[in-house]
Each structure stands twice: as C-alpha cells, then as structure tokens.
Amino acid sequence: MAVQQRRNSKTRKAKRRTHYKLAAPTLVKCPACGEYKPAHKMCECGVYNGKTIVEKA
C-alpha cells in the first residue's frame, strides 16, 4: 500500500477538490402549463410527453 510521505498543503487539497460541486438540475418548460419541471418527469399539471396522464381538479 502507498504511504503518504509528507503532508499536503491546504492549497493543494483545495485545487484537487475544485470539481467537487453540485450541479443545478436541468429544468425544461412544460408545454401545457409553462411551469419548469425536471426533464423526463410528469409535470404537476398531469401532462407527460404532450399527453394528459393524470386528470387534475
């Protein structure tokens, strides 16, 4: 096994971790109601892929 020979500095550790971040979810506009929703998910209005799946009151 590899054994660390000397301590990494805070700067070196931070440079390595610059890509560890959360990505904002990709949202698309619902064609029926115009609300933003995650892609490939049913909208709150009950429409998916241009078809009404669930009737909302």
mmCIF file with all atom_site columns, C-alpha atoms in Angstrom:
data_model
loop_
_atom_site.group_PDB
_atom_site.id
_atom_site.type_symbol
_atom_site.label_atom_id
_atom_site.label_alt_id
_atom_site.label_comp_id
_atom_site.label_asym_id
_atom_site.label_entity_id
_atom_site.label_seq_id
_atom_site.pdbx_PDB_ins_code
_atom_site.Cartn_x
_atom_site.Cartn_y
_atom_site.Cartn_z
_atom_site.occupancy
_atom_site.B_iso_or_equiv
_atom_site.pdbx_formal_charge
_atom_site.auth_seq_id
_atom_site.auth_comp_id
_atom_site.auth_asym_id
_atom_site.auth_atom_id
_atom_site.pdbx_PDB_model_num
ATOM 1  C CA . MET A 1 1  ? 0.000   0.000  0.000   1.00 0.00 ? 1  MET A CA 1
ATOM 2  C CA . ALA A 1 2  ? 1.079   3.560  -0.632  1.00 0.00 ? 2  ALA A CA 1
ATOM 3  C CA . VAL A 1 3  ? 2.127   5.526  2.431   1.00 0.00 ? 3  VAL A CA 1
ATOM 4  C CA . GLN A 1 4  ? 1.965   9.296  2.438   1.00 0.00 ? 4  GLN A CA 1
ATOM 5  C CA . GLN A 1 5  ? 5.482   10.725 2.728   1.00 0.00 ? 5  GLN A CA 1
ATOM 6  C CA . ARG A 1 6  ? 4.607   14.320 3.604   1.00 0.00 ? 6  ARG A CA 1
ATOM 7  C CA . ARG A 1 7  ? 1.522   16.336 4.361   1.00 0.00 ? 7  ARG A CA 1
ATOM 8  C CA . ASN A 1 8  ? -0.387  18.006 1.505   1.00 0.00 ? 8  ASN A CA 1
ATOM 9  C CA . SER A 1 9  ? -0.939  21.734 1.894   1.00 0.00 ? 9  SER A CA 1
ATOM 10 C CA . LYS A 1 10 ? -4.427  23.253 2.148   1.00 0.00 ? 10 LYS A CA 1
ATOM 11 C CA . THR A 1 11 ? -3.943  24.879 -1.247  1.00 0.00 ? 11 THR A CA 1
ATOM 12 C CA . ARG A 1 12 ? -3.049  21.611 -2.957  1.00 0.00 ? 12 ARG A CA 1
ATOM 13 C CA . LYS A 1 13 ? -6.055  19.896 -1.374  1.00 0.00 ? 13 LYS A CA 1
ATOM 14 C CA . ALA A 1 14 ? -8.351  22.747 -2.459  1.00 0.00 ? 14 ALA A CA 1
ATOM 15 C CA . LYS A 1 15 ? -7.034  22.621 -6.046  1.00 0.00 ? 15 LYS A CA 1
ATOM 16 C CA . ARG A 1 16 ? -7.821  18.913 -6.231  1.00 0.00 ? 16 ARG A CA 1
ATOM 17 C CA . ARG A 1 17 ? -11.347 19.447 -4.890  1.00 0.00 ? 17 ARG A CA 1
ATOM 18 C CA . THR A 1 18 ? -12.365 22.320 -7.180  1.00 0.00 ? 18 THR A CA 1
ATOM 19 C CA . HIS A 1 19 ? -14.518 19.978 -9.285  1.00 0.00 ? 19 HIS A CA 1
ATOM 20 C CA . TYR A 1 20 ? -16.422 18.544 -6.300  1.00 0.00 ? 20 TYR A CA 1
ATOM 21 C CA . LYS A 1 21 ? -19.520 20.690 -6.591  1.00 0.00 ? 21 LYS A CA 1
ATOM 22 C CA . LEU A 1 22 ? -23.240 20.296 -7.005  1.00 0.00 ? 22 LEU A CA 1
ATOM 23 C CA . ALA A 1 23 ? -24.734 20.883 -10.424 1.00 0.00 ? 23 ALA A CA 1
ATOM 24 C CA . ALA A 1 24 ? -28.020 22.707 -10.792 1.00 0.00 ? 24 ALA A CA 1
ATOM 25 C CA . PRO A 1 25 ? -30.769 20.403 -12.060 1.00 0.00 ? 25 PRO A CA 1
ATOM 26 C CA . THR A 1 26 ? -31.685 20.800 -15.729 1.00 0.00 ? 26 THR A CA 1
ATOM 27 C CA . LEU A 1 27 ? -35.216 22.117 -15.994 1.00 0.00 ? 27 LEU A CA 1
ATOM 28 C CA . VAL A 1 28 ? -37.464 22.306 -19.045 1.00 0.00 ? 28 VAL A CA 1
ATOM 29 C CA . LYS A 1 29 ? -40.658 24.253 -19.566 1.00 0.00 ? 29 LYS A CA 1
ATOM 30 C CA . CYS A 1 30 ? -43.917 22.286 -19.611 1.00 0.00 ? 30 CYS A CA 1
ATOM 31 C CA . PRO A 1 31 ? -45.683 22.845 -22.945 1.00 0.00 ? 31 PRO A CA 1
ATOM 32 C CA . ALA A 1 32 ? -49.118 22.671 -21.305 1.00 0.00 ? 32 ALA A CA 1
ATOM 33 C CA . CYS A 1 33 ? -48.824 24.972 -18.280 1.00 0.00 ? 33 CYS A CA 1
ATOM 34 C CA . GLY A 1 34 ? -45.441 26.679 -18.788 1.00 0.00 ? 34 GLY A CA 1
ATOM 35 C CA . GLU A 1 35 ? -44.081 25.622 -15.410 1.00 0.00 ? 35 GLU A CA 1
ATOM 36 C CA . TYR A 1 36 ? -40.466 24.439 -15.136 1.00 0.00 ? 36 TYR A CA 1
ATOM 37 C CA . LYS A 1 37 ? -40.005 20.738 -14.367 1.00 0.00 ? 37 LYS A CA 1
ATOM 38 C CA . PRO A 1 38 ? -37.187 18.134 -14.492 1.00 0.00 ? 38 PRO A CA 1
ATOM 39 C CA . ALA A 1 39 ? -36.772 16.512 -17.899 1.00 0.00 ? 39 ALA A CA 1
ATOM 40 C CA . HIS A 1 40 ? -38.452 13.123 -18.456 1.00 0.00 ? 40 HIS A CA 1
ATOM 41 C CA . LYS A 1 41 ? -40.785 13.621 -15.468 1.00 0.00 ? 41 LYS A CA 1
ATOM 42 C CA . MET A 1 42 ? -44.520 14.217 -15.326 1.00 0.00 ? 42 MET A CA 1
ATOM 43 C CA . CYS A 1 43 ? -45.497 17.829 -14.698 1.00 0.00 ? 43 CYS A CA 1
ATOM 44 C CA . GLU A 1 44 ? -47.635 18.958 -11.736 1.00 0.00 ? 44 GLU A CA 1
ATOM 45 C CA . CYS A 1 45 ? -50.474 19.591 -14.210 1.00 0.00 ? 45 CYS A CA 1
ATOM 46 C CA . GLY A 1 46 ? -50.508 15.860 -15.092 1.00 0.00 ? 46 GLY A CA 1
ATOM 47 C CA . VAL A 1 47 ? -49.031 16.119 -18.602 1.00 0.00 ? 47 VAL A CA 1
ATOM 48 C CA . TYR A 1 48 ? -46.150 13.970 -19.850 1.00 0.00 ? 48 TYR A CA 1
ATOM 49 C CA . ASN A 1 49 ? -44.796 13.975 -23.410 1.00 0.00 ? 49 ASN A CA 1
ATOM 50 C CA . GLY A 1 50 ? -47.735 16.093 -24.616 1.00 0.00 ? 50 GLY A CA 1
ATOM 51 C CA . LYS A 1 51 ? -50.337 13.668 -23.261 1.00 0.00 ? 51 LYS A CA 1
ATOM 52 C CA . THR A 1 52 ? -52.557 14.043 -20.204 1.00 0.00 ? 52 THR A CA 1
ATOM 53 C CA . ILE A 1 53 ? -51.652 11.182 -17.854 1.00 0.00 ? 53 ILE A CA 1
ATOM 54 C CA . VAL A 1 54 ? -53.438 12.260 -14.670 1.00 0.00 ? 54 VAL A CA 1
ATOM 55 C CA . GLU A 1 55 ? -56.546 14.432 -14.548 1.00 0.00 ? 55 GLU A CA 1
ATOM 56 C CA . LYS A 1 56 ? -56.064 17.245 -12.031 1.00 0.00 ? 56 LYS A CA 1
ATOM 57 C CA . ALA A 1 57 ? -59.034 19.002 -10.467 1.00 0.00 ? 57 ALA A CA 1
#
